[in-house]
Short mmCIF file of C-alpha atoms in Angstrom, two decimals:
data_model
loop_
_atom_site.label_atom_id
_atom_site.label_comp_id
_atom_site.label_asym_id
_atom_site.label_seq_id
_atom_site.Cartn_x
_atom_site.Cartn_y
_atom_site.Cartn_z
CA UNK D 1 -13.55 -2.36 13.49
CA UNK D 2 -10.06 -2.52 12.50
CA UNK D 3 -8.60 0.60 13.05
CA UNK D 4 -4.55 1.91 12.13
CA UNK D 5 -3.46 5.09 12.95
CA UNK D 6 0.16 6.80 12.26
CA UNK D 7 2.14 9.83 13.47
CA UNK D 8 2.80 12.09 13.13
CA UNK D 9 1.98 12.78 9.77
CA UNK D 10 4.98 14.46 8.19
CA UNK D 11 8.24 14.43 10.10
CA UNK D 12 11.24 16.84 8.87
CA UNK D 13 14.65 16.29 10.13
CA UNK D 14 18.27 16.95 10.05
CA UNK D 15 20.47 14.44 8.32
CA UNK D 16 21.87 12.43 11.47
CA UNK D 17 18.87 13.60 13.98
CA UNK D 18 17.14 10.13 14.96
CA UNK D 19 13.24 9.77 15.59
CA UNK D 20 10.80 7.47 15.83
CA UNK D 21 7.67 6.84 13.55
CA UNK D 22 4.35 5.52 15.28
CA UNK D 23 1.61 3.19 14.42
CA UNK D 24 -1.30 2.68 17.07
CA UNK D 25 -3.52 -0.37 16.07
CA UNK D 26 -6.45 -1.91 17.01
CA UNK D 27 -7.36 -5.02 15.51
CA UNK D 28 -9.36 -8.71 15.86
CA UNK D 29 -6.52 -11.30 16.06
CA UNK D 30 -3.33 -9.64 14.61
CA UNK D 31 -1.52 -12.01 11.98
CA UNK D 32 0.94 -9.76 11.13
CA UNK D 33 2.08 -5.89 11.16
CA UNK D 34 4.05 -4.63 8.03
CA UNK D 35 5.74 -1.66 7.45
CA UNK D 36 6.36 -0.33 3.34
CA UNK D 37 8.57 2.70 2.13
CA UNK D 38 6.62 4.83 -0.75
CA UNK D 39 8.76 7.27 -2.70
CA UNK D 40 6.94 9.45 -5.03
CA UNK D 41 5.60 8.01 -8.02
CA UNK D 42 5.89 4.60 -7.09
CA UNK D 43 4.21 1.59 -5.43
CA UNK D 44 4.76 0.97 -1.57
CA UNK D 45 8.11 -1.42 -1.16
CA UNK D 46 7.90 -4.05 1.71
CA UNK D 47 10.35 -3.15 4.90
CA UNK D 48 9.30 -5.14 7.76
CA UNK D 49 6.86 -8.13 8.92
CA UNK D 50 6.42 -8.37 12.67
CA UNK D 51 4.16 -10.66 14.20
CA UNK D 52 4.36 -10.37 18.46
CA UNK D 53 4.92 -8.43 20.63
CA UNK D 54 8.37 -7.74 21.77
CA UNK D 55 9.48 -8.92 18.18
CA UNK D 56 12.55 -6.20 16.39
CA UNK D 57 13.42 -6.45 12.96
CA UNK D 58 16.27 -3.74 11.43
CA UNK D 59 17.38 -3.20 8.76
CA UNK D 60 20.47 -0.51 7.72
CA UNK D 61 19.36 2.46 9.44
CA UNK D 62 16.18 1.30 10.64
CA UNK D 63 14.45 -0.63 13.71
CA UNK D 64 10.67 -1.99 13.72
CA UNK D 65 9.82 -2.54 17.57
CA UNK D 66 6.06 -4.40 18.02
CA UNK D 67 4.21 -3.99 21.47
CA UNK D 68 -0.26 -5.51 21.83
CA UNK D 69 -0.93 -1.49 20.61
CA UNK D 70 1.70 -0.09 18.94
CA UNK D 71 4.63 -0.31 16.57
CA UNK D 72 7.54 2.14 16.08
CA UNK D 73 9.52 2.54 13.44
CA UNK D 74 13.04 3.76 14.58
CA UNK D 75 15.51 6.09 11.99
CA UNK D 76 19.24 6.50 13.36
CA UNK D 77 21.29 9.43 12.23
CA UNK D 78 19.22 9.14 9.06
CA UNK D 79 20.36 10.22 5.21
CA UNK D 80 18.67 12.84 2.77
CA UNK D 81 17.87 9.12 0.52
CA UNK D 82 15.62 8.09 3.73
CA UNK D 83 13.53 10.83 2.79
CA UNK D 84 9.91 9.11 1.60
CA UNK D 85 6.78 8.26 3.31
CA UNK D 86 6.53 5.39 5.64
CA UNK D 87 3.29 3.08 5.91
CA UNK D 88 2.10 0.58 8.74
CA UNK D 89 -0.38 -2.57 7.76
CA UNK D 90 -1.57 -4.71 10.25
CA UNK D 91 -2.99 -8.00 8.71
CA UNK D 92 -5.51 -9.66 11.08
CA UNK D 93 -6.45 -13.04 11.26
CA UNK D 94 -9.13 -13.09 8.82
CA UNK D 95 -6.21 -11.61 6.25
CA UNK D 96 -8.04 -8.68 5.78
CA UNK D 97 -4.95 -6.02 5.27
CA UNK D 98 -5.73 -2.63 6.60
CA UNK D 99 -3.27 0.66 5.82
CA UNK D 100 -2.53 3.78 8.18
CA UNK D 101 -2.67 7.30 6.00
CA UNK D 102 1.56 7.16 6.38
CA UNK D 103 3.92 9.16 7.55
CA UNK D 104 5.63 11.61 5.24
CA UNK D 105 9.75 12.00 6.00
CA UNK D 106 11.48 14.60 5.00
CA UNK D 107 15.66 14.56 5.77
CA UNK D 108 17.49 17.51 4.94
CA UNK D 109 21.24 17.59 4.55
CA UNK F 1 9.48 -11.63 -4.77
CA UNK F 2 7.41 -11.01 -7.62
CA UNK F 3 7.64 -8.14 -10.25
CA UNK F 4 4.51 -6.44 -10.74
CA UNK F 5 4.32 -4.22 -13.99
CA UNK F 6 1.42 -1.64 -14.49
CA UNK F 7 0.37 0.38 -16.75
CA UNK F 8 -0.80 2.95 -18.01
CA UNK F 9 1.62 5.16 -15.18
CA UNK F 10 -0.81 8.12 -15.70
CA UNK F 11 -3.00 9.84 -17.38
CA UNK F 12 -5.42 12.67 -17.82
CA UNK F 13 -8.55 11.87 -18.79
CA UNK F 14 -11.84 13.90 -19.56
CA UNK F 15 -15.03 13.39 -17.19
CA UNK F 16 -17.71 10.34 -18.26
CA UNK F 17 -15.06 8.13 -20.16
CA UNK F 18 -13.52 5.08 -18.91
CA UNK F 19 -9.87 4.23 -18.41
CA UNK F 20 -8.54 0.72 -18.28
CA UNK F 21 -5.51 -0.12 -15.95
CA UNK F 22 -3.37 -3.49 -16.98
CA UNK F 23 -1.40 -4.87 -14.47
CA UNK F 24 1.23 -7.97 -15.13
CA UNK F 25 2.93 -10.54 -12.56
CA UNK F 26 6.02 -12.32 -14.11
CA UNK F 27 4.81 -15.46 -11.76
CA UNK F 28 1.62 -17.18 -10.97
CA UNK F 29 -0.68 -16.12 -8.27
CA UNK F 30 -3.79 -17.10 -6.80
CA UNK F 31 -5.50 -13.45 -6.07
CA UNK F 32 -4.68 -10.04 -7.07
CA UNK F 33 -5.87 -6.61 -4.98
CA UNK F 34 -6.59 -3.51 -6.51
CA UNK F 35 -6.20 -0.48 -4.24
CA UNK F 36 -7.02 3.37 -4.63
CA UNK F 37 -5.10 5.68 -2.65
CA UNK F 38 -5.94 9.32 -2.59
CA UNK F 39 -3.45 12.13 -1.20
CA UNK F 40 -2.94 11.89 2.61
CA UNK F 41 -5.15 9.08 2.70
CA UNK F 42 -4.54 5.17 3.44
CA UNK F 43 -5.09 2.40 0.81
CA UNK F 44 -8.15 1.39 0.39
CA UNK F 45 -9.06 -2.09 -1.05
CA UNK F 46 -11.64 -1.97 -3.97
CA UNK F 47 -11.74 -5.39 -4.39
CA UNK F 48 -9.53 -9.00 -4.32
CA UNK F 49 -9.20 -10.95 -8.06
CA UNK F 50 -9.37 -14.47 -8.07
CA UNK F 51 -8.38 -16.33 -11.67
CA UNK F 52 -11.75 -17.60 -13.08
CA UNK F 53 -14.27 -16.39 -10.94
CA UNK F 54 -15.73 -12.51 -10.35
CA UNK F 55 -13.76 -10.31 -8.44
CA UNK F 56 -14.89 -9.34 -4.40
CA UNK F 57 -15.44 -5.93 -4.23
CA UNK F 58 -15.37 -4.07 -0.64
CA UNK F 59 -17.90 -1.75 0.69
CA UNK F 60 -18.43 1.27 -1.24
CA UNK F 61 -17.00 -0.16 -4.70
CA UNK F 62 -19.14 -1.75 -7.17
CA UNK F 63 -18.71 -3.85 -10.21
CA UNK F 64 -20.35 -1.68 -12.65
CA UNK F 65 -18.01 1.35 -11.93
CA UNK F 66 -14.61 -0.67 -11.51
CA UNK F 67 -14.99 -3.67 -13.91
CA UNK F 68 -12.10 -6.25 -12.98
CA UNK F 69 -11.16 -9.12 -15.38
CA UNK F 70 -8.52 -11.97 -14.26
CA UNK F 71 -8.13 -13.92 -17.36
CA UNK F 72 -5.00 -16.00 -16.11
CA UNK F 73 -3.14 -16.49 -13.10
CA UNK F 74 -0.23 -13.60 -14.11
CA UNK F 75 -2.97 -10.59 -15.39
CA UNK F 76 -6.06 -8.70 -14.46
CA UNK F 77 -7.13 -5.12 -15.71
CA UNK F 78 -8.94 -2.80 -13.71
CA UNK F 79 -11.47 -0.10 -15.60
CA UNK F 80 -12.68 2.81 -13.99
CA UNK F 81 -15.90 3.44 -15.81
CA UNK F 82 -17.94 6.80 -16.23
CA UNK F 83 -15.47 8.86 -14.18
CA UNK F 84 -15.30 12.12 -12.52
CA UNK F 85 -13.27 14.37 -10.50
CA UNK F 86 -13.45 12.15 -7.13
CA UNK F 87 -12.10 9.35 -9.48
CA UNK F 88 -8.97 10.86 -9.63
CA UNK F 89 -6.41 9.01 -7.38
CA UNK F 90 -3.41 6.47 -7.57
CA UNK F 91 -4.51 3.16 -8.50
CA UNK F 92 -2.23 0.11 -6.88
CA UNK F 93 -2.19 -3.52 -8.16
CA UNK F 94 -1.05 -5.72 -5.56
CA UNK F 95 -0.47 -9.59 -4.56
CA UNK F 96 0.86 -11.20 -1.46
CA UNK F 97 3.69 -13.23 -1.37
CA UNK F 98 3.77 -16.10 0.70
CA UNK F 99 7.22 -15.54 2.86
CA UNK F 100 5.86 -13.04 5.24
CA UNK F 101 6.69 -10.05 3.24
CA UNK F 102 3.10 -8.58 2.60
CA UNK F 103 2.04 -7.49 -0.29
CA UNK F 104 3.97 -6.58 -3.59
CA UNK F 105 3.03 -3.46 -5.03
CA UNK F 106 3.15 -2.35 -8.86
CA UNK F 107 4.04 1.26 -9.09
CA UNK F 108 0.75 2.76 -9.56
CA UNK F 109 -1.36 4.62 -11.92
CA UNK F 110 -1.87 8.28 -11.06
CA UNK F 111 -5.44 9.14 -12.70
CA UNK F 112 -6.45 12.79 -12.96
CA UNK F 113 -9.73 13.15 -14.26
CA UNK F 114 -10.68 16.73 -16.03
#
């Protein structure tokens, strides 16, 4: 069974203090890995699409790196507005979509 | 991408009523998901709604307690029927866009049920 699994599952750091986010994944012929930004109150909001391994997509502050088991989801010297929870999909070739449980960041100033 | 607009955005509502959840696309588009996502938990799909034929419903979801219509290519209405306290969650309309950038989300309906 498809399986997605992120951590950690709430991250708190100081504005400027990089980390890394982590999605494991197991699934039947990947199609495609996404990563969405949820703030409070609102519906997830597409980031990234990645589809091999080896594949990086960034955007502003943040890198999406792909590997056969894992993706990462890299913050530099992030901002308090960075602050939300971060989600991994992985689409597999059957296009059934399954979510990870997300990881909640926190940035303090 | 497309605009998704939901309503109702929440609401409070008392144990063995029903609660209907609209959900409008300002473009045309062949099948619509309806998620539930509960605190720390993933999405999970309830079911996928094609335009003129009954809605697939996963494991564990059932027509009789979430009633989808589709009645055009840019609507579909979810009702959670009978509810109770497990009911309560954030309900998600989605639909995929075609460029490789997953699913669009509407911005949820957070359902407390009392």
């Amino acid at each position: 069974e498809d399986q997605v699994t992120q951590s950690p599952e709430a991250l708190r750091l100081q504005e400027g203090e990089s980390s890394s986010l982590n999605c494991s994944y197991t699934v039947s012929g990947l199609r495609g890995l996404f990563w969405y930004r949820q703030d409070p109150g609102k519906g997830p909001e597409f980031l990234f699409t990645l589809y091999s391994a080896g594949e990086e997509k960034e955007k502003e502050r943040l890198k999406a790196t792909l590997t056969k088991k894992e993706s990462f989801l890299h913050i530099t010297a992030p901002k308090p507005e960075d602050s939300a929870t971060y989600l991994c999909a992985v689409q597999a070739n059957n296009n059934d979509m399954r979510f990870g449980a997300g990881t909640r960041l926190t940035v303090k100033p | 991408s497309a605009v998704i607009s939901q309503k109702p955005s929440r609401d409070i509502c008392q144990r063995g009523t029903s609660l209907t959840i609209q959900c409008q696309v300002d473009s045309q588009v062949t099948m619509m998901f309806w998620y539930r996502q509960q605190p720390g938990q993933s999405l999970t799909l309830i079911a996928t709604a094609n335009q003129g034929s009954e809605a697939t419903y996963e494991s564990g979801f059932v027509i009789d307690k979430f009633p989808i219509s589709r009645p055009n290519l840019t609507f579909s209405t979810l009702t959670v029927s009978n509810m109770s306290p497990e009911d309560s969650s954030i309900y998600l309309c989605s639909v995929e866009e075609g460029t490789g950038r997953g699913y669009t989300f509407g911005s949820g309906t957070r359902l407390t049920v009392v």
